[in-house]
PDB file of C-alpha atoms in Angstrom:
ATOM      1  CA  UNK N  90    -107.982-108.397 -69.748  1.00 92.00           C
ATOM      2  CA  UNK N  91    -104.918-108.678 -67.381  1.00 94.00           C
ATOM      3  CA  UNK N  92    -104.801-105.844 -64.191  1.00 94.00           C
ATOM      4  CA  UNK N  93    -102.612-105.406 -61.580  1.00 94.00           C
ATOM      5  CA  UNK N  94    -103.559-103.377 -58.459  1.00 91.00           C
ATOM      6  CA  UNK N  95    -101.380-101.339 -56.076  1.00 85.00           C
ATOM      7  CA  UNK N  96    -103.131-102.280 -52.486  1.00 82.00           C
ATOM      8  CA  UNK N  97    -104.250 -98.200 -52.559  1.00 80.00           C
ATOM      9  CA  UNK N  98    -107.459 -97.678 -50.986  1.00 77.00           C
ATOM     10  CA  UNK N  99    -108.584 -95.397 -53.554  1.00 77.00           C
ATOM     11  CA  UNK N 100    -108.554 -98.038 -56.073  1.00 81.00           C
ATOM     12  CA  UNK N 101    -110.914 -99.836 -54.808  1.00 83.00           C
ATOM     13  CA  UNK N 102    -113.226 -96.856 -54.004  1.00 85.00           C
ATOM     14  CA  UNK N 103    -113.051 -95.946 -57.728  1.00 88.00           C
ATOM     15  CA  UNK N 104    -113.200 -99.533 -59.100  1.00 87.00           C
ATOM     16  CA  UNK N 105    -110.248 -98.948 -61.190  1.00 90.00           C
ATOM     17  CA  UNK N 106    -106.631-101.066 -61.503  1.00 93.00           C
ATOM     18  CA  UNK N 107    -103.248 -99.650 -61.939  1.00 95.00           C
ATOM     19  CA  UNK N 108    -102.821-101.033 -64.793  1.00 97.00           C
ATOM     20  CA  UNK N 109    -104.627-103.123 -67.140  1.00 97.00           C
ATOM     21  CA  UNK N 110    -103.626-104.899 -70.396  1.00 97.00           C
ATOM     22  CA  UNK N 111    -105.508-106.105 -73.421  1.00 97.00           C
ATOM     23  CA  UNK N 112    -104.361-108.011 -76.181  1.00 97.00           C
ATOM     24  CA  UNK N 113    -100.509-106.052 -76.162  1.00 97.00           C
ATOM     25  CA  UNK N 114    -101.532-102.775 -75.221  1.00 98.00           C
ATOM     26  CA  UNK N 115    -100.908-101.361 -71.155  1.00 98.00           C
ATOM     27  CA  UNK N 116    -102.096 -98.516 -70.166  1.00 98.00           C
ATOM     28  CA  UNK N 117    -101.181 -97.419 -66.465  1.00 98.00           C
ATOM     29  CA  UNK N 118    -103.315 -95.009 -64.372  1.00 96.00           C
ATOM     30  CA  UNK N 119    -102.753 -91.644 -63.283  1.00 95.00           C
ATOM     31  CA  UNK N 120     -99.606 -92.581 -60.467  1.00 96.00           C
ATOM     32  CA  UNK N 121     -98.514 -90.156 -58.047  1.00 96.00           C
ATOM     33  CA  UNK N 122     -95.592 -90.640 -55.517  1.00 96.00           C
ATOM     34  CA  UNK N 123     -97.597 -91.582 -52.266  1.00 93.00           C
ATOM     35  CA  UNK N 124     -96.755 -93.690 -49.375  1.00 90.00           C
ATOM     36  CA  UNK N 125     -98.637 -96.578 -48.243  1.00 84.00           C
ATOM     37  CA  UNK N 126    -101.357 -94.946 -46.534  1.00 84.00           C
ATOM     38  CA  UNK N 127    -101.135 -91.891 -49.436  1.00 85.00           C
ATOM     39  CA  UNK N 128     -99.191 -88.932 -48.156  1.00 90.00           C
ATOM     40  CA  UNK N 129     -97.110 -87.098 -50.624  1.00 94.00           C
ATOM     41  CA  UNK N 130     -93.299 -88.038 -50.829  1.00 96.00           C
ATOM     42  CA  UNK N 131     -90.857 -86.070 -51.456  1.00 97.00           C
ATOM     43  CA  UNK N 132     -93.150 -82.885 -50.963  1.00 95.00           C
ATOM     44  CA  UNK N 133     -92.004 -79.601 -52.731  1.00 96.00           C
ATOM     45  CA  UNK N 134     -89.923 -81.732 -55.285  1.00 97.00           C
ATOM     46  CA  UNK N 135     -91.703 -82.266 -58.215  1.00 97.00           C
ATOM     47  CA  UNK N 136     -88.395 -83.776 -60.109  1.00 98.00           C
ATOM     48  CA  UNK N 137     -88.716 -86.715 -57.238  1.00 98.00           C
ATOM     49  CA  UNK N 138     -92.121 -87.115 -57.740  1.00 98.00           C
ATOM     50  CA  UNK N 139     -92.025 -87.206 -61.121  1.00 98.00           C
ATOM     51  CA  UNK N 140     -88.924 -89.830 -61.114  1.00 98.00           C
ATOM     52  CA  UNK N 141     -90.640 -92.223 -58.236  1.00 98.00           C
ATOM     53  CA  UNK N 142     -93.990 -91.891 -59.906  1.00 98.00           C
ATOM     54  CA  UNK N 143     -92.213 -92.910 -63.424  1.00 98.00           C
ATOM     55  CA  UNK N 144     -90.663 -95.631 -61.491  1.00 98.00           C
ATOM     56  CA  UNK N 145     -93.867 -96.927 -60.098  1.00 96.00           C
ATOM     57  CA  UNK N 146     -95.763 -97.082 -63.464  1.00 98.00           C
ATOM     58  CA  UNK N 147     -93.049 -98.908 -65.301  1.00 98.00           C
ATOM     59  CA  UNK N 148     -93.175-101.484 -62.240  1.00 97.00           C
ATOM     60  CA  UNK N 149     -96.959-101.633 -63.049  1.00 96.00           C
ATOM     61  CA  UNK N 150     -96.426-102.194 -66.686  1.00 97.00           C
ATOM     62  CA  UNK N 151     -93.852-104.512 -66.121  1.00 97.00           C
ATOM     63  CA  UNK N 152     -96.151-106.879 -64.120  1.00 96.00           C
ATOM     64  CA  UNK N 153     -98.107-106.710 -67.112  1.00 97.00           C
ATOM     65  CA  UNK N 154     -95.164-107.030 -69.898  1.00 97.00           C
ATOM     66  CA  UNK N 155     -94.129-104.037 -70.876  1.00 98.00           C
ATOM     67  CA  UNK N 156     -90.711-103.207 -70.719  1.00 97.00           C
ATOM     68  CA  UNK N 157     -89.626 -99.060 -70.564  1.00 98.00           C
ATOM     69  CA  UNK N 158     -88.134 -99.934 -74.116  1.00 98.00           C
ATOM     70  CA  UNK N 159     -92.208-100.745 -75.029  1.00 98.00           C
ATOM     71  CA  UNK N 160     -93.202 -96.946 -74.105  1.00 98.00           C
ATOM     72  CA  UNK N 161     -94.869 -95.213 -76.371  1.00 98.00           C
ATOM     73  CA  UNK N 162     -96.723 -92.590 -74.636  1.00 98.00           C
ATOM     74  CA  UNK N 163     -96.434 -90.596 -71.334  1.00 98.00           C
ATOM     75  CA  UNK N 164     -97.936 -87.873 -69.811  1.00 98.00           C
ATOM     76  CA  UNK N 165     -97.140 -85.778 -67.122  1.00 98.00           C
ATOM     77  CA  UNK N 166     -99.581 -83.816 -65.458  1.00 98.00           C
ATOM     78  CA  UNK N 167     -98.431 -80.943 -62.721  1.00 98.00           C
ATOM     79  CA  UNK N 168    -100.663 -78.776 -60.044  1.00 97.00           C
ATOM     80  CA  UNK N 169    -100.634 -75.479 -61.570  1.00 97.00           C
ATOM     81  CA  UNK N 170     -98.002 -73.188 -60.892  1.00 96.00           C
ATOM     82  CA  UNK N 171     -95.202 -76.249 -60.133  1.00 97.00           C
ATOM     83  CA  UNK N 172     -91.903 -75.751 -61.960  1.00 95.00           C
ATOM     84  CA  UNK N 173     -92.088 -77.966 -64.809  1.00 97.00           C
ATOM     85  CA  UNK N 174     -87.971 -78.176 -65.988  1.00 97.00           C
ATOM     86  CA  UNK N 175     -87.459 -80.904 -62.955  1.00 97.00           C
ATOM     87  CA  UNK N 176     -89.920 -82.977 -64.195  1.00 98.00           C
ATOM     88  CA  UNK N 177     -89.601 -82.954 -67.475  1.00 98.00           C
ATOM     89  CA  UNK N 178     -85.517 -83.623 -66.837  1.00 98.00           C
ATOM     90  CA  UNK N 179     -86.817 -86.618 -64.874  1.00 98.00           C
ATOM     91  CA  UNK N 180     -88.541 -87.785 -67.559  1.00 98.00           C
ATOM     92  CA  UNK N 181     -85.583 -87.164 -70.263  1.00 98.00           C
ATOM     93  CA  UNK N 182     -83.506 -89.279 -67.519  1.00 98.00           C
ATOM     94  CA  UNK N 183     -85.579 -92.279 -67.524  1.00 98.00           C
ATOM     95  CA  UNK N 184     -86.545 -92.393 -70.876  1.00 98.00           C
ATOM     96  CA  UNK N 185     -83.609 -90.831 -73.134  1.00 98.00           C
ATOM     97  CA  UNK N 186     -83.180 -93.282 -76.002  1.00 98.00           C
ATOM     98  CA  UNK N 187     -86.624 -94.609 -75.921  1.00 98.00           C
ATOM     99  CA  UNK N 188     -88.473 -90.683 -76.399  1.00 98.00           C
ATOM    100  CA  UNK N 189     -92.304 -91.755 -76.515  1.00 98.00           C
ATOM    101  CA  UNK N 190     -94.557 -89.349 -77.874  1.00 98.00           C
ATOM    102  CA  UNK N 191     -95.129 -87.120 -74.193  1.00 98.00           C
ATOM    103  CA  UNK N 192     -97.532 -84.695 -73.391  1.00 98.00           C
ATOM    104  CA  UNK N 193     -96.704 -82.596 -70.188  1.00 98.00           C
ATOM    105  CA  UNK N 194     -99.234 -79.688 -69.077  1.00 97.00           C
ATOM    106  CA  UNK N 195    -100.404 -78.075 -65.685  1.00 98.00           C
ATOM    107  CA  UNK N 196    -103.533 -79.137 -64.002  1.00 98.00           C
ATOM    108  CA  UNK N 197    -105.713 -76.447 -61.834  1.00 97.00           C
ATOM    109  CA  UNK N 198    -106.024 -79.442 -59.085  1.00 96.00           C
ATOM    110  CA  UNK N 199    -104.669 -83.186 -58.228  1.00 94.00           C
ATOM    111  CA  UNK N 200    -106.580 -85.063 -55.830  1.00 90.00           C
ATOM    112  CA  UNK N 201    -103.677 -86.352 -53.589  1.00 86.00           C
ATOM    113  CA  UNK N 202    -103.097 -83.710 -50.991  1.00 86.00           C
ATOM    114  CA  UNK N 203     -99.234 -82.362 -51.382  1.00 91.00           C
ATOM    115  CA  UNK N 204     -98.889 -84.082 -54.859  1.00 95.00           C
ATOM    116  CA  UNK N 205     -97.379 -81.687 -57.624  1.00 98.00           C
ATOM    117  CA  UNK N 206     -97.096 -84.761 -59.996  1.00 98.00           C
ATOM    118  CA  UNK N 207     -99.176 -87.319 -61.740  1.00 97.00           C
ATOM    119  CA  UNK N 208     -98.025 -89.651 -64.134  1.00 98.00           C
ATOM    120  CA  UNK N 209     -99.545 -92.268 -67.259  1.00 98.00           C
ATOM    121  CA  UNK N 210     -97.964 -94.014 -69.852  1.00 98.00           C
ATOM    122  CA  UNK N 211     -99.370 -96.560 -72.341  1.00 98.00           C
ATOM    123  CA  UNK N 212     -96.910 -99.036 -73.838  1.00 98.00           C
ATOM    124  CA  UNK N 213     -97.386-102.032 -76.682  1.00 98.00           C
ATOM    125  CA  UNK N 214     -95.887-105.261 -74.411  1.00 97.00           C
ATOM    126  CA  UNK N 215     -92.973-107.175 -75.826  1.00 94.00           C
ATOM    127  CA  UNK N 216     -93.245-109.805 -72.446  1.00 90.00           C
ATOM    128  CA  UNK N 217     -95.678-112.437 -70.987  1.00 87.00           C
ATOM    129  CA  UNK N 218     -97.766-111.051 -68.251  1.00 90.00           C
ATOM    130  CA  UNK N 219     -96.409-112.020 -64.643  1.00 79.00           C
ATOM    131  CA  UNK N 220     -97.801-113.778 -61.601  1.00 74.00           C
ATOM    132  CA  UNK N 221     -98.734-110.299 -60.116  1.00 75.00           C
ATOM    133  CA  UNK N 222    -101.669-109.829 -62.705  1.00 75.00           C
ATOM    134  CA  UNK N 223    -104.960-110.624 -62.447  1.00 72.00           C
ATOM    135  CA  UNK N 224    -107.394-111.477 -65.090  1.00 68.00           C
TER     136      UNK N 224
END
């Protein structure tokens, strides 16, 4: 198995990667639109959050081979009671002409204070994994 890490402290307090690939499949983690030392950005936006957290996970995936084109799942989980059109435009925007299967739904809580949007996708790699990865 092939992993690549963010630097977040919370990863290594939860013993879990960003992203991890076996064989050709890449999953990528619940991602959220934090800063380096996890505050919320772009707070009260959840159609930034949702594109920067997109953005983030295909970077992860990428490390790991998978190109947006190799998407074939995504979901998008919001705190209850966020607007959900943004995001889910935000999503159309990054991934019109690819359309994985996507599941989007409210959540009652996320753990990252300020954080309206959380993000996973899985993807089947078409690319080698890069010198970013671990194994």
């Amino acid at each position: 198995m092939h992993t690549v890490r963010s630097g977040s402290p919370f990863e290594q307090l939860a013993s879990y990667s960003r992203a991890a690939r076996i064989g050709d499949i890449v999953a990528v983690s619940g991602t959220a639109a934090l800063d380096e030392t996890g505050v919320s950005l772009f707070p009260g936006d959840p159609a930034a959050q949702t594109r920067e957290a997109l953005m983030r996970a295909l970077e992860a995936a990428a490390a790991l081979g998978a190109r947006r084109e190799d998407v074939v799942r995504t979901r998008i989980y919001l705190l209850a009671g966020t607007e959900w059109r943004g995001a889910v435009e935000a999503h159309g925007a990054i991934f019109r002409g690819v359309d994985p299967a996507n599941t989007t739904l409210h959540v009652a809580e996320l753990i990252p204070q300020d954080c309206l949007v959380e993000v996973e996708l899985d993807a089947v790699a078409s690319g080698p994994v890069s010198e970013r990865a671990s194994s």
